[in-house]
């Protein structure tokens, strides 16, 4: 058959007698002209002109879209392409019904398709290279196409072609489309004026694109790239070569930054506040605020969602059409040939064509998936924006929280951390699922209508059953939420306990109490697991209910796949409802928090108390744009404060810096803590506040700083001019900022230098002077990176004294007029205190004429004070100079004098700056192995590739793409082999049953078509069907239960082993491993193992098995499908391989950027008073915004990568459906199997991306198992002795006689010995002092008594028993020790004194009386059962130390070891202590490690150590007789 343009079966085809335009064929030929014209013009420009053009364009502009009507043009072009496809299809279908080929029916359409494609490519290139003149070619093309199509349409109208004919509709639509495109083109000319106008318009790219740091291009790329995430390719492919880091993902675009969104949300929230201002009982609605700030994108996303859902129904309809068409073709084979002159198809005929349906199915799938992903992306982006805004709101609120809230426990740090870590994420997740809420009802209603059309009444029955299951689902969902909440509560409690254990681990080991605390953690863990079990049970129930939705033998598979569509929204509904419930709770918590008490506006100290961003926006010169520029906000703020700060001090009218008149202050309980305060603090002088422990000295400072609630009275800061407007005040804010060092040192997670400078400009001389004054230099030298070493929670743990000195250094370094030091000497020994007093305070501060307020216990410094305030019980006892007090209150002066004399004597006799050196020693000891990288340092970088960077790249790549199978196996086996086997078996069985059910249905429906033996067979079919369904339902329940159960068992075993391993670990391990690292194993990693791995595993196995069974089913129905599967399989393999690597990196980035953010929040909450005193709120806000943005960009990229993957796997799935449809149409055996194959192909599209996502997730989550395992390989202490505990006498050691024979001790096998061949004999009841220079091994000796260190030679014999033979528990439980850091646990006072509950109340009261605490404890509510808060925060340091004393007395041990127990208490308390040791311990052996010589001088025997050897051993008086003895030199050098 020859080819001819107009066909050669009709002679009149070329006849133009009736006029040229009356000939259909000629009109079709005319339509070719514009397309050919476009191709001729654009091809040379595209291929030739391009090379020269693109080189001029800067690379990051190639995404810049600046022609108006951009998106509209893309949408119209895509519609045009779709219509062209329809036209081609219509032409081809019409052509098949002709006798000969009629090229004119489809050739112009094909050319049109090519031209439209070229037009969009051409447009894109012109736009990105910004060369608008070339758009004229397109303009001409649209005009010509419009004209030719209109001619054709007119021709059809004249011929009277009815509107129902497809070709008429297509032509009409095309005319409209070409017209619209023409209009778009004219609009571009109008706006950009690139021709016909004199002055073309200049445009600049948006700010984000000028900034090379912005790598997130989603908002800036064209529509196609937006829909397919094409711009992500570079990142995902580069991830294979080198890991993605923060530099690779760049900065957030301005519109997504936390600040931008915070301003939106804040304004909306303020609006809500105004609305409810007059109704006191209503609180402002966060929901409405969120809606008004982020409503539009949510609506957009919902629109996409609706479109996707409606397109989703195309699938089942197409399938039913194909199956129907199949049955028809098998029934009637004769097709009628049409007359060429009447070659018009109606739409119905067109849609009956099976191939047309297959292509339609493919297009519908692709469109549906694109819309769905777009909807997901928009919600994700909105969710991230919302989270950024919420975090900024919470942070701003934290900075204004009233201190009483925090200290009285109304708002704990834990709650704040939860708000940040959990509640904001809950809201974000709710937003992600939000579109489902409104999309579901539509899906369900549509589904039911379609089912009704297909199946009639029986559909309604099925739907009714499904709908009835919904309330059950809801009930289960609420139960789930409850279980989740209780799990969370238990895990917070468990973490709190674990944290306490780790903080006090040394004490627990020394007192042999590990097991008591361990069991208490285990109890909480069991409760947590129980609630996890209920959670698991409910989850499996809900999946089970879903699966057993009624499967009725339907006429076609359409109904089956419709049921699939129906089940999904119902399943999601329960999830969404659950999240909605969670979100409502979260919003309540947020609202409570945002409305909680704020600190009073301290207008008297520097204007607006927080220099907020809002204030910047209001002032000219700092317009909003400035915030977004490169320079962070605080530099702008500071540039306004630059006028040299020191000189601008106003001339003081009087020399009083601060005056408090008639002040009554409380900590929020309404009872005045401080009453009747009338004090003044003179300018430029040193004021000392003294008084006994707990009399309100620190409170007074905080009251002056405005942290306490003022009941009445006034704090007046002199040099604030009242007339000064607030902006001026905020500008010169530094003048009223107060350098404040709190009693409890507060450090940032930053370097030492950053901690001291604290945001001020760095001045080398000043910095050096300060570090010298605080004698920090020797400590800094010990750190591995000097003052660039990270300290704080995540860094190196410093001791109390070192932390305190850093805080004092911070206060000294700041350039402020007023300095508040709260007990800076408490953790320092005498030498450091003196040095600090002389160099730091008297020299550094007084020379600068800064006003200093000093709270202290060291009365010997009183003579230096210019002004003294003596406090007692919350009142001011006396105020004045030392002379005034000497004259007026002789008694007080005498009391002070006796105390001072004692202190002075000590000064004379004091031995050595011991505490500091001890601290330095611990620090050095902690540093020792850090250099030799001996232990767990690389614990987190276990991946080998980080260590040998120089290794050839290929192995690195292989490692980065490998799944951690070994860890998976460890995890699976830790749940037990039986459960593992059960899980695998039941999974396989379940899936085979499901396939069997569907197959049975298929054969049954095919049988129905053949109408043979129907009734007899039906009962048989129904019976088999019911049995299979029943089996499937039961198996579903069993599998989901076994998976959850296995996960729980594994989690239980892993946590149990981890806890026991760590709690029995050697003390060295805790000195070396940062606390945060260990805690992370118990918090984040345990949480992943508990709650994330089981569902991921479930989902992974389910989706993999579903995909495999589907592919098997299709191949069974049409074997040809396997051939098409090969290229698809290869594509899939590469997609998942690239994605997994990138996803893993991005997830790690997301996690690693989240930690600093959370730390910053908790850090801020802990150091609130300091930050506010320093007035550094703006700087901290800026830091928070930076951290939030970094975390958000990582998360944004992660979700974009997920979209990238899903779009690609969805398109692959669509290709699978297309190939399955085409192969089954050409090769298909019977309609039943064809329908089944297609139905399965449709399910593949849903599950393919889940396989990859779950694989990637599992890979990341297995990291947690790996980390936990790395701790499980640690050595434990050896707890078993040679003797059984029953062989040790009950009352051992009775006498308290100690023989030290040739003792050698080291900290670890690979370290040098710290004690060498020490010999000593201590008689029962003797008081022994141990002294020596730094590093001489005094503390090591005390630890040797408890076998905390490795005794590798010699022995210690106590009462005739060698301690190395005893079980550790027995040994440690029979001795007592008082450590230098007082450690209290949360719980009752009774629990703190006697956790084993062995003693009577009388004995406890006796101990408290001895420790001088009886009266104080009696006054507390509940007496012995009064609660101690975490870390004993509700008692002062001195009181805590006394509690530790009482604790040692309670244990009636005949040997007491005191390790520098008196460092942090005031003179009076210390004297009490000395007396007690002499009286209450008269008959016991006391070993004191000395820091103040006075303690040892009356000891029966003194041991002097030097470099690990014992050099002298005698009574103090005898030792002093030796002129050249070490003891004598020690005493002399320290006079």
Short mmCIF file of C-alpha atoms in Angstrom, two decimals, residues 433-794:
data_model
loop_
_atom_site.label_atom_id
_atom_site.label_comp_id
_atom_site.label_asym_id
_atom_site.label_seq_id
_atom_site.Cartn_x
_atom_site.Cartn_y
_atom_site.Cartn_z
CA UNK A 433 -0.65 15.50 57.09
CA UNK A 434 -3.04 18.43 57.01
CA UNK A 435 -4.10 18.20 53.33
CA UNK A 436 -5.15 14.63 54.01
CA UNK A 437 -7.80 15.91 56.36
CA UNK A 438 -9.77 17.64 53.63
CA UNK A 439 -8.73 15.31 50.83
CA UNK A 440 -10.00 12.15 52.50
CA UNK A 441 -13.72 12.81 52.60
CA UNK A 442 -13.61 13.65 48.88
CA UNK A 443 -11.73 10.44 48.15
CA UNK A 444 -14.17 8.37 50.15
CA UNK A 445 -17.29 9.93 48.61
CA UNK A 446 -15.94 9.65 45.07
CA UNK A 447 -14.87 6.08 45.70
CA UNK A 448 -18.28 5.06 46.95
CA UNK A 449 -20.06 6.73 43.98
CA UNK A 450 -17.84 4.95 41.47
CA UNK A 451 -18.21 1.64 43.25
CA UNK A 452 -21.95 2.07 43.24
CA UNK A 453 -21.84 2.60 39.49
CA UNK A 454 -19.83 -0.56 39.04
CA UNK A 455 -21.36 -2.90 41.54
CA UNK A 456 -24.72 -1.48 42.52
CA UNK A 457 -26.00 -2.13 46.03
CA UNK A 458 -23.31 -4.56 47.13
CA UNK A 459 -20.82 -1.71 46.90
CA UNK A 460 -22.72 0.19 49.53
CA UNK A 461 -22.53 -2.78 51.88
CA UNK A 462 -18.75 -2.90 51.48
CA UNK A 463 -18.43 0.82 51.92
CA UNK A 464 -20.68 0.73 54.99
CA UNK A 465 -18.48 -1.90 56.62
CA UNK A 466 -15.42 0.21 55.92
CA UNK A 467 -17.08 3.32 57.32
CA UNK A 468 -18.20 1.43 60.43
CA UNK A 469 -14.61 0.43 61.03
CA UNK A 470 -13.60 4.10 61.10
CA UNK A 471 -14.84 4.80 64.67
CA UNK A 472 -13.04 1.68 65.86
CA UNK A 473 -9.97 3.02 64.15
CA UNK A 474 -10.46 6.35 65.90
CA UNK A 475 -10.82 4.65 69.25
CA UNK A 476 -7.61 2.76 68.61
CA UNK A 477 -5.93 5.99 67.53
CA UNK A 478 -6.80 7.74 70.79
CA UNK A 479 -5.54 4.72 72.72
CA UNK A 480 -2.36 4.94 70.69
CA UNK A 481 -1.94 8.60 71.55
CA UNK A 482 -2.37 7.80 75.25
CA UNK A 483 0.16 4.99 75.08
CA UNK A 484 2.55 7.26 73.24
CA UNK A 485 2.20 9.95 75.88
CA UNK A 486 2.81 7.61 78.80
CA UNK A 487 5.81 6.15 76.95
CA UNK A 488 7.18 9.64 76.62
CA UNK A 489 6.65 10.43 80.29
CA UNK A 490 8.37 7.23 81.34
CA UNK A 491 11.28 7.77 79.01
CA UNK A 492 11.79 11.34 80.31
CA UNK A 493 11.78 9.95 83.83
CA UNK A 494 14.18 7.19 82.85
CA UNK A 495 16.51 9.72 81.24
CA UNK A 496 16.44 11.91 84.32
CA UNK A 497 17.42 8.94 86.46
CA UNK A 498 20.12 7.85 84.02
CA UNK A 499 21.47 11.37 83.93
CA UNK A 500 21.70 11.46 87.72
CA UNK A 501 23.43 8.10 87.79
CA UNK A 502 26.01 9.27 85.28
CA UNK A 503 26.60 12.56 87.08
CA UNK A 504 27.06 10.88 90.44
CA UNK A 505 28.65 7.69 89.16
CA UNK A 506 31.77 8.14 91.26
CA UNK A 507 29.77 8.44 94.45
CA UNK A 508 27.54 5.49 93.52
CA UNK A 509 30.57 3.31 92.95
CA UNK A 510 32.30 4.42 96.14
CA UNK A 511 29.19 3.71 98.19
CA UNK A 512 28.34 0.53 96.21
CA UNK A 513 24.88 1.85 95.38
CA UNK A 514 24.97 1.23 91.62
CA UNK A 515 22.47 -1.59 91.87
CA UNK A 516 19.87 0.40 93.77
CA UNK A 517 19.88 3.10 91.13
CA UNK A 518 20.20 0.62 88.33
CA UNK A 519 17.07 -1.21 89.46
CA UNK A 520 15.16 2.05 89.70
CA UNK A 521 16.04 2.80 86.08
CA UNK A 522 15.09 -0.73 85.10
CA UNK A 523 11.70 -0.32 86.82
CA UNK A 524 10.97 2.81 84.84
CA UNK A 525 12.17 1.04 81.72
CA UNK A 526 9.77 -1.83 82.34
CA UNK A 527 6.89 0.66 82.65
CA UNK A 528 8.05 2.30 79.44
CA UNK A 529 8.13 -1.07 77.69
CA UNK A 530 4.67 -1.95 78.96
CA UNK A 531 3.25 1.19 77.43
CA UNK A 532 5.24 0.44 74.29
CA UNK A 533 3.63 -2.99 74.25
CA UNK A 534 0.14 -1.55 74.39
CA UNK A 535 1.22 0.81 71.64
CA UNK A 536 2.42 -2.13 69.53
CA UNK A 537 -0.76 -4.07 70.18
CA UNK A 538 -2.93 -1.19 69.07
CA UNK A 539 -0.82 -0.59 65.99
CA UNK A 540 -1.13 -4.19 64.90
CA UNK A 541 -4.86 -4.09 65.59
CA UNK A 542 -5.31 -1.05 63.41
CA UNK A 543 -3.35 -2.57 60.51
CA UNK A 544 -5.36 -5.73 61.00
CA UNK A 545 -8.69 -3.92 60.82
CA UNK A 546 -7.58 -2.32 57.62
CA UNK A 547 -6.71 -5.52 55.91
CA UNK A 548 -9.88 -7.34 56.79
CA UNK A 549 -12.01 -4.75 55.04
CA UNK A 550 -14.51 -6.78 53.03
CA UNK A 551 -13.24 -8.23 49.79
CA UNK A 552 -16.29 -9.07 47.73
CA UNK A 553 -16.02 -11.06 44.52
CA UNK A 554 -16.66 -8.21 42.14
CA UNK A 555 -17.49 -8.11 38.47
CA UNK A 556 -14.21 -6.44 37.72
CA UNK A 557 -10.94 -5.53 39.19
CA UNK A 558 -11.93 -1.94 39.14
CA UNK A 559 -13.81 -2.49 42.34
CA UNK A 560 -10.79 -4.18 43.90
CA UNK A 561 -8.55 -1.28 43.12
CA UNK A 562 -11.25 1.15 44.24
CA UNK A 563 -11.36 -0.65 47.54
CA UNK A 564 -7.61 -0.15 47.68
CA UNK A 565 -8.17 3.55 47.12
CA UNK A 566 -10.83 3.62 49.82
CA UNK A 567 -8.78 1.78 52.40
CA UNK A 568 -5.84 4.19 52.18
CA UNK A 569 -7.73 7.30 53.32
CA UNK A 570 -9.32 5.35 56.12
CA UNK A 571 -5.98 4.09 57.29
CA UNK A 572 -4.49 7.55 57.03
CA UNK A 573 -7.53 9.00 58.73
CA UNK A 574 -6.65 7.30 61.97
CA UNK A 575 -3.07 8.53 61.68
CA UNK A 576 -4.15 12.04 60.86
CA UNK A 577 -6.66 12.07 63.68
CA UNK A 578 -3.93 10.91 66.03
CA UNK A 579 -1.61 13.65 64.86
CA UNK A 580 -4.41 16.17 65.11
CA UNK A 581 -4.94 15.16 68.74
CA UNK A 582 -1.21 15.46 69.38
CA UNK A 583 -1.12 18.83 67.65
CA UNK A 584 -3.98 20.12 69.78
CA UNK A 585 -2.12 19.07 72.93
CA UNK A 586 1.07 20.67 71.63
CA UNK A 587 -0.71 23.92 70.88
CA UNK A 588 -2.16 23.95 74.40
CA UNK A 589 1.32 23.49 75.85
CA UNK A 590 2.70 26.19 73.59
CA UNK A 591 -0.04 28.59 74.53
CA UNK A 592 0.50 27.92 78.21
CA UNK A 593 4.17 28.59 77.72
CA UNK A 594 3.70 31.75 75.67
CA UNK A 595 1.30 33.13 78.26
CA UNK A 596 3.39 32.22 81.32
CA UNK A 597 4.83 34.93 83.56
CA UNK A 598 7.39 37.22 82.10
CA UNK A 599 10.04 39.10 83.91
CA UNK A 600 9.09 42.70 84.75
CA UNK A 601 10.12 45.36 82.25
CA UNK A 602 13.20 46.74 83.87
CA UNK A 603 12.91 50.11 82.25
CA UNK A 604 15.26 51.52 84.84
CA UNK A 605 18.15 49.66 83.32
CA UNK A 606 18.73 50.54 79.72
CA UNK A 607 15.45 51.05 77.99
CA UNK A 608 13.67 48.17 76.35
CA UNK A 609 14.94 45.10 78.12
CA UNK A 610 15.49 43.14 74.97
CA UNK A 611 16.72 44.94 71.94
CA UNK A 612 14.33 43.05 69.78
CA UNK A 613 14.21 42.89 66.03
CA UNK A 614 10.95 44.73 66.09
CA UNK A 615 12.65 47.74 67.59
CA UNK A 616 15.20 47.66 64.81
CA UNK A 617 12.48 47.69 62.25
CA UNK A 618 10.83 50.73 63.70
CA UNK A 619 13.89 52.93 63.71
CA UNK A 620 14.94 54.57 60.53
CA UNK A 621 18.33 53.55 59.38
CA UNK A 622 17.72 49.97 60.37
CA UNK A 623 15.06 49.08 57.86
CA UNK A 624 14.02 45.48 57.51
CA UNK A 625 16.24 44.88 54.53
CA UNK A 626 19.24 45.39 56.74
CA UNK A 627 18.37 42.32 58.73
CA UNK A 628 18.76 40.11 55.71
CA UNK A 629 22.12 41.40 54.63
CA UNK A 630 25.30 39.49 55.03
CA UNK A 631 26.24 41.00 58.35
CA UNK A 632 24.50 39.31 61.26
CA UNK A 633 22.18 41.49 63.24
CA UNK A 634 24.33 41.99 66.26
CA UNK A 635 27.01 43.84 64.34
CA UNK A 636 24.41 46.30 63.19
CA UNK A 637 23.20 46.71 66.71
CA UNK A 638 26.72 47.22 67.92
CA UNK A 639 27.57 49.70 65.25
CA UNK A 640 24.94 51.87 66.83
CA UNK A 641 26.53 51.52 70.23
CA UNK A 642 30.01 52.28 69.13
CA UNK A 643 30.42 55.83 70.51
CA UNK A 644 33.31 55.07 72.82
CA UNK A 645 31.60 53.43 75.67
CA UNK A 646 33.77 54.29 78.62
CA UNK A 647 33.80 58.05 78.24
CA UNK A 648 30.10 58.57 77.77
CA UNK A 649 29.29 57.89 81.42
CA UNK A 650 27.11 60.74 82.55
CA UNK A 651 28.50 62.80 85.39
CA UNK A 652 27.04 61.12 88.43
CA UNK A 653 24.85 63.41 90.41
CA UNK A 654 25.68 61.40 93.50
CA UNK A 655 28.12 58.58 93.90
CA UNK A 656 25.54 55.87 94.42
CA UNK A 657 25.29 53.39 91.58
CA UNK A 658 22.30 51.42 92.83
CA UNK A 659 19.86 52.16 95.58
CA UNK A 660 17.19 49.83 96.92
CA UNK A 661 14.52 51.46 99.05
CA UNK A 662 12.09 49.56 101.25
CA UNK A 663 12.44 46.43 99.12
CA UNK A 664 10.40 43.28 99.62
CA UNK A 665 11.23 40.59 97.06
CA UNK A 666 9.91 37.08 96.55
CA UNK A 667 10.53 34.06 94.34
CA UNK A 668 7.00 34.10 93.01
CA UNK A 669 5.39 32.36 95.96
CA UNK A 670 4.09 35.61 97.40
CA UNK A 671 6.16 35.14 100.57
CA UNK A 672 8.96 37.64 100.81
CA UNK A 673 12.36 35.95 100.66
CA UNK A 674 14.04 39.28 101.23
CA UNK A 675 12.26 41.83 103.38
CA UNK A 676 12.80 45.43 104.34
CA UNK A 677 15.88 45.91 102.18
CA UNK A 678 17.31 49.43 102.25
CA UNK A 679 20.80 49.50 100.79
CA UNK A 680 22.97 51.63 98.59
CA UNK A 681 25.91 50.54 96.50
CA UNK A 682 28.54 53.26 96.02
CA UNK A 683 29.86 53.94 92.52
CA UNK A 684 33.36 52.84 91.61
CA UNK A 685 33.91 51.07 94.90
CA UNK A 686 33.90 47.53 96.20
CA UNK A 687 30.85 46.47 98.17
CA UNK A 688 30.95 43.15 100.01
CA UNK A 689 27.88 41.21 101.01
CA UNK A 690 28.55 38.72 103.82
CA UNK A 691 26.44 36.43 105.94
CA UNK A 692 25.89 32.80 106.77
CA UNK A 693 24.92 30.04 104.36
CA UNK A 694 21.41 30.54 103.03
CA UNK A 695 20.71 34.04 104.36
CA UNK A 696 19.80 35.50 101.00
CA UNK A 697 23.01 37.01 99.67
CA UNK A 698 22.63 35.64 96.14
CA UNK A 699 18.94 36.50 96.17
CA UNK A 700 19.82 40.09 96.90
CA UNK A 701 21.98 40.29 93.78
CA UNK A 702 19.23 38.74 91.68
CA UNK A 703 16.67 41.10 93.16
CA UNK A 704 18.83 44.05 92.12
CA UNK A 705 19.12 42.56 88.64
CA UNK A 706 15.33 42.42 88.49
CA UNK A 707 15.08 38.64 88.44
CA UNK A 708 12.90 38.39 91.55
CA UNK A 709 9.35 39.57 91.93
CA UNK A 710 9.19 42.94 93.58
CA UNK A 711 6.40 42.92 96.15
CA UNK A 712 7.02 46.53 97.12
CA UNK A 713 9.83 49.04 97.09
CA UNK A 714 12.05 50.16 94.28
CA UNK A 715 15.46 49.45 92.81
CA UNK A 716 16.97 52.65 91.52
CA UNK A 717 19.92 52.67 89.14
CA UNK A 718 21.44 56.10 89.36
CA UNK A 719 22.98 56.86 86.03
CA UNK A 720 19.90 56.30 83.93
CA UNK A 721 18.57 59.65 82.87
CA UNK A 722 14.82 59.30 83.13
CA UNK A 723 14.29 61.77 80.30
CA UNK A 724 16.35 59.80 77.84
CA UNK A 725 14.09 58.25 75.13
CA UNK A 726 14.08 54.49 75.03
CA UNK A 727 15.95 54.16 71.75
CA UNK A 728 18.81 56.22 73.09
CA UNK A 729 18.83 54.04 76.15
CA UNK A 730 18.85 50.86 74.15
CA UNK A 731 21.60 52.31 72.04
CA UNK A 732 23.90 52.96 74.94
CA UNK A 733 22.77 49.72 76.50
CA UNK A 734 26.30 48.67 77.34
CA UNK A 735 26.47 51.23 80.07
CA UNK A 736 23.79 49.48 82.05
CA UNK A 737 24.77 45.99 81.22
CA UNK A 738 26.07 44.25 84.32
CA UNK A 739 28.91 41.78 84.27
CA UNK A 740 27.63 39.00 86.48
CA UNK A 741 29.28 35.77 87.59
CA UNK A 742 26.68 33.48 89.11
CA UNK A 743 27.37 31.21 92.07
CA UNK A 744 26.77 28.16 89.94
CA UNK A 745 29.14 28.56 87.00
CA UNK A 746 27.45 28.60 83.62
CA UNK A 747 29.44 27.82 80.49
CA UNK A 748 28.51 27.93 76.84
CA UNK A 749 29.22 25.03 74.54
CA UNK A 750 32.01 26.96 72.92
CA UNK A 751 35.74 27.45 73.14
CA UNK A 752 37.35 28.76 76.31
CA UNK A 753 38.12 32.02 74.56
CA UNK A 754 34.53 32.51 73.42
CA UNK A 755 33.34 31.84 76.95
CA UNK A 756 35.54 34.57 78.35
CA UNK A 757 35.07 37.15 75.62
CA UNK A 758 31.31 36.47 75.53
CA UNK A 759 30.65 38.48 72.40
CA UNK A 760 32.81 41.51 73.19
CA UNK A 761 35.51 42.54 70.76
CA UNK A 762 38.74 40.65 71.34
CA UNK A 763 41.52 42.69 72.96
CA UNK A 764 44.69 40.73 73.44
CA UNK A 765 46.18 42.70 76.34
CA UNK A 766 42.94 42.76 78.24
CA UNK A 767 42.39 39.06 77.60
CA UNK A 768 45.83 38.22 78.90
CA UNK A 769 45.42 40.39 81.99
CA UNK A 770 42.12 38.67 82.78
CA UNK A 771 43.37 35.12 82.30
CA UNK A 772 46.38 35.88 84.46
CA UNK A 773 44.26 37.43 87.20
CA UNK A 774 42.12 34.31 87.28
CA UNK A 775 45.26 32.14 86.94
CA UNK A 776 43.68 30.31 84.01
CA UNK A 777 46.84 30.12 81.95
CA UNK A 778 48.15 26.83 83.45
CA UNK A 779 44.73 25.23 82.93
CA UNK A 780 44.55 26.47 79.36
CA UNK A 781 47.99 25.03 78.68
CA UNK A 782 46.74 21.61 79.68
CA UNK A 783 43.89 21.60 77.17
CA UNK A 784 44.60 19.89 73.85
CA UNK A 785 43.91 23.01 71.77
CA UNK A 786 44.66 25.69 74.38
CA UNK A 787 41.92 28.28 74.65
CA UNK A 788 40.39 27.07 71.40
CA UNK A 789 39.25 23.85 73.08
CA UNK A 790 35.50 23.25 73.20
CA UNK A 791 34.17 23.12 76.74
CA UNK A 792 30.66 22.78 78.10
CA UNK A 793 28.15 19.97 77.85
CA UNK A 794 29.49 18.52 74.64
#
